[in-house]
Coordinates of C-alpha atoms in Angstrom, one line a residue:
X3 CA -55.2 -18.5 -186.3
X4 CA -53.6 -16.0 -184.2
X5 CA -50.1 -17.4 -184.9
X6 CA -51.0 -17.6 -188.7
X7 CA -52.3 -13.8 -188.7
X8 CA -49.0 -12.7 -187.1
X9 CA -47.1 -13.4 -190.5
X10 CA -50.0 -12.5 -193.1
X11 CA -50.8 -15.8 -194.0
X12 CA -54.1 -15.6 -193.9
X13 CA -55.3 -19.2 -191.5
X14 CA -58.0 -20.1 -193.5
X15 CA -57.5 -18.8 -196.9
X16 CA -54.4 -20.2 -197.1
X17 CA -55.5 -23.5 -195.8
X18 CA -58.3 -23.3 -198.5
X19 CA -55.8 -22.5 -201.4
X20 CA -53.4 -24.8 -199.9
X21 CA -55.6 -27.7 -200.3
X22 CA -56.2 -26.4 -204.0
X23 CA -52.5 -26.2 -204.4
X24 CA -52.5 -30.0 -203.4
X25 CA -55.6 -30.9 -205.8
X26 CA -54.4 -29.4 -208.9
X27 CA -50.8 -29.9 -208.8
X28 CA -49.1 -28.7 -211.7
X29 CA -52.1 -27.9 -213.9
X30 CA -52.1 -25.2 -216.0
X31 CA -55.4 -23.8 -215.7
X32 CA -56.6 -24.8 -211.8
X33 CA -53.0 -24.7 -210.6
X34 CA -52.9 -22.5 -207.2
X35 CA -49.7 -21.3 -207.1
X36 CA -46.0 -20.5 -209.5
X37 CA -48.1 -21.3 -212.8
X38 CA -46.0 -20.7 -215.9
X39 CA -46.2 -18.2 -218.6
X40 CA -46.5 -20.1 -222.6
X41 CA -45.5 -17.0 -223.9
X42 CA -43.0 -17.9 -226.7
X43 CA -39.4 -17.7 -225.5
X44 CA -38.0 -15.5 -228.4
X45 CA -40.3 -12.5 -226.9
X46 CA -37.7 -10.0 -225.6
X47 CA -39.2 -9.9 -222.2
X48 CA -39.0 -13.6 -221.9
X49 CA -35.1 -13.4 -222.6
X50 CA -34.8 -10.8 -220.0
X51 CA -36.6 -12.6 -217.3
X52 CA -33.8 -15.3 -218.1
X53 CA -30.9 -12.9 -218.2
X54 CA -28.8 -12.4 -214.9
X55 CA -30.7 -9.0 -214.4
X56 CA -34.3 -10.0 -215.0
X57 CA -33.8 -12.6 -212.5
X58 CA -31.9 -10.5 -209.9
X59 CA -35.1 -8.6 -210.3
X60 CA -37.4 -11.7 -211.0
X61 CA -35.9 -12.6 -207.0
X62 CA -36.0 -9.0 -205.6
X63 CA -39.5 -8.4 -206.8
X64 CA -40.7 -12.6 -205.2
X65 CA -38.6 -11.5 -201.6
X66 CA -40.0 -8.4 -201.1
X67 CA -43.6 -8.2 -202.4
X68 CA -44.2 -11.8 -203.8
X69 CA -46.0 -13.2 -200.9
X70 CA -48.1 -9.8 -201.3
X71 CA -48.9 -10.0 -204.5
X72 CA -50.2 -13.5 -204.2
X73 CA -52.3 -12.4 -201.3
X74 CA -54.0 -9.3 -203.2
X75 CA -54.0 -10.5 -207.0
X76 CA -53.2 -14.3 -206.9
X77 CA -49.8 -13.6 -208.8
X78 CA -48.3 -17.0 -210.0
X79 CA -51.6 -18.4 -210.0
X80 CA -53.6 -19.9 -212.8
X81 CA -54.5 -16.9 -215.5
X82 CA -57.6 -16.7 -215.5
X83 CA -57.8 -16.8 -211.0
X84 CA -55.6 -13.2 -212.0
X85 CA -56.5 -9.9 -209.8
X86 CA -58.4 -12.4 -207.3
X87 CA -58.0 -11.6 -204.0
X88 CA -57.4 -13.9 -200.6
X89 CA -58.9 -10.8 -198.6
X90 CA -62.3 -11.0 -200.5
X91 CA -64.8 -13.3 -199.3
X92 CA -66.7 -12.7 -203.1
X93 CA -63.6 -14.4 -204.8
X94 CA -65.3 -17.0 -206.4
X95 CA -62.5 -18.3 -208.4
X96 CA -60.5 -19.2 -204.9
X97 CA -63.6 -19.7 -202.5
X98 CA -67.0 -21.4 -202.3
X99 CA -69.8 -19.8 -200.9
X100 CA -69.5 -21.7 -197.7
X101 CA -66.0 -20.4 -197.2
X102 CA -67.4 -16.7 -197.1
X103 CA -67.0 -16.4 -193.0
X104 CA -63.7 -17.9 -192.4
X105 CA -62.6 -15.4 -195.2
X106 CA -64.0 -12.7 -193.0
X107 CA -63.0 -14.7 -190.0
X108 CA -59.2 -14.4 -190.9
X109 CA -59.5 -10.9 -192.3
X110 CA -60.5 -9.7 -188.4
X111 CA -57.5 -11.5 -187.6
X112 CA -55.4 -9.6 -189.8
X113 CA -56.9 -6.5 -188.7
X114 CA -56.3 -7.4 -184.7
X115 CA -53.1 -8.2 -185.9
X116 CA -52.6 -4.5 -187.9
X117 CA -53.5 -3.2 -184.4
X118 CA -51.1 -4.5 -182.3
X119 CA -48.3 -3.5 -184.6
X120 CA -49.5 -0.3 -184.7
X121 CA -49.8 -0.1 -180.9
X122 CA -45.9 -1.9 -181.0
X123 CA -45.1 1.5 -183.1
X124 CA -46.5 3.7 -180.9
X125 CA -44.9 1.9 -177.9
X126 CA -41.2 1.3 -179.4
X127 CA -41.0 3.3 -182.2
X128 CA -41.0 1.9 -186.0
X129 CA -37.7 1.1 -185.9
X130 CA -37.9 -1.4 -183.0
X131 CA -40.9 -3.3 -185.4
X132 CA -39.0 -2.5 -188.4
X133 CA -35.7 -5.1 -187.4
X134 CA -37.5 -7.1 -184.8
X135 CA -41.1 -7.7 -187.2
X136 CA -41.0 -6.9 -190.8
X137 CA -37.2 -8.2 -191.3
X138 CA -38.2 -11.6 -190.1
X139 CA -41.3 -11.7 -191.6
X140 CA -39.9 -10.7 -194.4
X141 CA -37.5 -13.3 -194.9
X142 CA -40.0 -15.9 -193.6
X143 CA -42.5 -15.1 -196.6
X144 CA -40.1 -15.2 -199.1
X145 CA -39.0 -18.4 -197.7
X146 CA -42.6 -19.5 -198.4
X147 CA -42.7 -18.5 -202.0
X148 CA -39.1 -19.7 -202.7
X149 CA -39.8 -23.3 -201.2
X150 CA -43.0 -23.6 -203.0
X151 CA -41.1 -23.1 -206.1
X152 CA -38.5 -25.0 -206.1
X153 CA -40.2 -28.0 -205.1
X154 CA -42.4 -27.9 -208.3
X155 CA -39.6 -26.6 -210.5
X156 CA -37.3 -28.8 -212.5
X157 CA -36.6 -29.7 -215.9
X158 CA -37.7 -33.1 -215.2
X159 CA -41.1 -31.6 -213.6
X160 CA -43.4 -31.2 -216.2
X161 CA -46.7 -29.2 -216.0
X162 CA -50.2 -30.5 -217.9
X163 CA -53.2 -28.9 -219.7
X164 CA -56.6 -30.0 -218.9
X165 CA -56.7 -33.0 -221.5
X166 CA -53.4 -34.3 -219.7
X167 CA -53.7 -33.9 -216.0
X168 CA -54.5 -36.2 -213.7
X169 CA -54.2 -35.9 -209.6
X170 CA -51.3 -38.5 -209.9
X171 CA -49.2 -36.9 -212.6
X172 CA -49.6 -33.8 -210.3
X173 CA -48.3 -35.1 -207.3
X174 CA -45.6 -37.3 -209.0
X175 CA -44.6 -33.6 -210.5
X176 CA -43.0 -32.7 -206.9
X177 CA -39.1 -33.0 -206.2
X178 CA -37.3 -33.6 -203.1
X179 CA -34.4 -31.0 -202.1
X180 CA -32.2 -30.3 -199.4
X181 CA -30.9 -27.3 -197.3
X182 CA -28.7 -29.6 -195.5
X183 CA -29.4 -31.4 -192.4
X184 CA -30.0 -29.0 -190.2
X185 CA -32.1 -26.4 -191.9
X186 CA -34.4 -29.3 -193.3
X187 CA -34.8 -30.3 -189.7
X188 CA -35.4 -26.9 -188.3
X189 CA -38.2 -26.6 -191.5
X190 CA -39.6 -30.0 -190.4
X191 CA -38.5 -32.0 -193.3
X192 CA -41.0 -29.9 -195.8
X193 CA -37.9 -29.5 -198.2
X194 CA -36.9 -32.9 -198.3
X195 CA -40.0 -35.0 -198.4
X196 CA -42.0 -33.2 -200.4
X197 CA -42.9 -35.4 -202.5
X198 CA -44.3 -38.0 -199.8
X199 CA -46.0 -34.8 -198.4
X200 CA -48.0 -34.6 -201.6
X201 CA -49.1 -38.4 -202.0
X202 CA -49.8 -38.7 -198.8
X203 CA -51.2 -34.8 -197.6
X204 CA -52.4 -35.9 -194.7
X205 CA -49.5 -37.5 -192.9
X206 CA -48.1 -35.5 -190.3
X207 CA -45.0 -33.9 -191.0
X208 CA -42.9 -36.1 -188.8
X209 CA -43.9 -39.3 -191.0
X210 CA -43.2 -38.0 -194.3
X211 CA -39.2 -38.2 -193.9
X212 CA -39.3 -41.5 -192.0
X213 CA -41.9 -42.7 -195.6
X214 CA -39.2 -41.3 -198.0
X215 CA -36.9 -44.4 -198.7
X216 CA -40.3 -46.4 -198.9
X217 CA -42.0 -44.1 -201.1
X218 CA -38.5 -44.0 -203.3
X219 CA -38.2 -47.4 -203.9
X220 CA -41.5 -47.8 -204.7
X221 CA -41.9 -45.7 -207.2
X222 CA -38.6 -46.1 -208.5
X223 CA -38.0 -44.0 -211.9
X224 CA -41.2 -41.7 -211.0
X225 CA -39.3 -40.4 -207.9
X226 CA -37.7 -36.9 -208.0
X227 CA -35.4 -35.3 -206.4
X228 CA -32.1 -33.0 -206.2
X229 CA -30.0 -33.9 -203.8
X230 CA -26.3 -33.1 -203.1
X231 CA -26.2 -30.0 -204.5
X232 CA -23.2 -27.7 -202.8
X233 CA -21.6 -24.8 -203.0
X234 CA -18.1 -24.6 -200.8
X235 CA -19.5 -27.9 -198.7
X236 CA -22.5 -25.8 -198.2
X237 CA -25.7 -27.6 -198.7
X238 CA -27.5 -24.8 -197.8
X239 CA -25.7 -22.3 -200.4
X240 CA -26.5 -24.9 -202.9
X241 CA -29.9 -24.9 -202.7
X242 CA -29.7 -21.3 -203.3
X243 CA -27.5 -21.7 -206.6
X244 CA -30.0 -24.0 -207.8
X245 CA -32.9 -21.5 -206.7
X246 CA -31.2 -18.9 -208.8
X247 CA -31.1 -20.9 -211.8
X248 CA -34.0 -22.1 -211.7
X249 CA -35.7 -18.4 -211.4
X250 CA -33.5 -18.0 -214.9
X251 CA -34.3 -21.2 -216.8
X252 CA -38.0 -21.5 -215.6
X253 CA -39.9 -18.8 -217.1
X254 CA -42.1 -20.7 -220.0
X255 CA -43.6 -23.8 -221.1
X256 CA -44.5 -25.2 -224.3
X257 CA -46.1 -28.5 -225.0
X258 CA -43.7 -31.5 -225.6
X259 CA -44.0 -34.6 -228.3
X260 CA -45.6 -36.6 -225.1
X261 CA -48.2 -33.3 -224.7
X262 CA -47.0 -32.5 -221.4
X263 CA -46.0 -28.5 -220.9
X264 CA -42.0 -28.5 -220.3
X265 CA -39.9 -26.3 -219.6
X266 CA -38.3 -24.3 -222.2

């Protein structure tokens, strides 16, 4: 917990929502995370979220206070789950009754936590925390937002109403991407097993690449992925060109001759 509390994440909250997230893949009205708008995409503010400026901003706004947001007002999650918060053991849209003391648990966490960077201030100076904390954190957050996004983003990756969902369509609604070899390694394959990751939750992480090819070739044509993707050799860079259009292209839903919400 202590390791968890260190970057805001909350240990058992986010384990809690996590599992949520895993439930209710892709649903539109119990999904935990990066839920779409169906606002119509004529509306002026949906053609400026798509515009290079709105999502400039769209990505400022996700790397700097997404994580945040989530935390405090469960931003990308389901509509009605809106101004619910991960701090409040009485959130009865995100918890169960039962979960009331781990809430309260990981809040005293976050508060030992608040106290040692506020002793690191006093010690160092905020400057010292500023580079050598919140820059890292930072960027380790948005990291968190921006995988979770992309790996449930695509417009082959369809989301479902209530009538249409089912645990299976959810977790077939995951795509496999890359950061290149190294990076994936160094993020323990998350990026490019994904999908295995979400069939199979509860395989550790150093099973899920080695299952891939298996998982691929068994589900043939319901297997997803984006591979290859490059900018100047770079499959790192690539991943982030196809991060950037995807915060432009996915901004709404609407429902598609085979009822499934695609993007639009």
């Amino acid at each position: 917990m202590a390791c968890e509390c260190t970057l805001t994440l909350l240990l058992w909250p986010h384990a809690l929502r996590h599992a949520k997230h895993h439930h209710y893949t892709n649903h539109m009205t119990n999904g935990e995370t990066w839920v779409p708008s169906t606002a119509n995409p004529e509306k002026a503010s949906v053609k400026f979220a798509k515009s290079p400026i709105g999502t400039i901003r769209r990505i400022v706004v996700v790397a700097l206070l997404g994580w945040y947001t989530y935390l405090f007002t469960n931003a990308t999650g389901a509509k009605q789950n809106a101004g619910q918060s991960h701090f409040s053991p009485s959130s009865r849209a995100l918890f169960k009754a039962k979960d009331a003391n781990l809430v309260r648990a990981s809040n005293l966490g976050m508060i030992a936590c608040l106290a040692v960077l506020a002793k690191c201030v006093s010690v160092w100076g905020f400057s010292a925390v500023f580079f050598n904390y919140l820059v890292p954190q930072t960027i380790c957050n948005f990291y968190l937002c921006a995988i979770t996004f992309m790996q449930h983003t695509h417009e082959s990756v369809p989301h479902f109403n209530s009538e249409e969902w089912t645990w299976l369509r959810g977790a077939l609604s995951t795509i496999d991407r890359s950061m290149g070899s190294h990076v994936d390694w160094r993020l323990h394959h998350i990026v490019d097993s994904h999908v295995v990751h979400h069939i199979f939750s509860d395989m550790p992480f150093y099973g899920a690449k080695a299952a891939t090819p298996y998982v691929k070739e068994h589900l043939g044509i319901y297997y997803k992925s984006n591979l290859g993707s490059k900018v100047l050799g770079s499959e790192y860079l690539g991943y982030w060109k196809d991060f950037y259009s995807s915060m432009s292209r996915a901004v709404v839903v609407g429902v598609g001759e085979d009822n499934f919400m695609w993007f639009r």
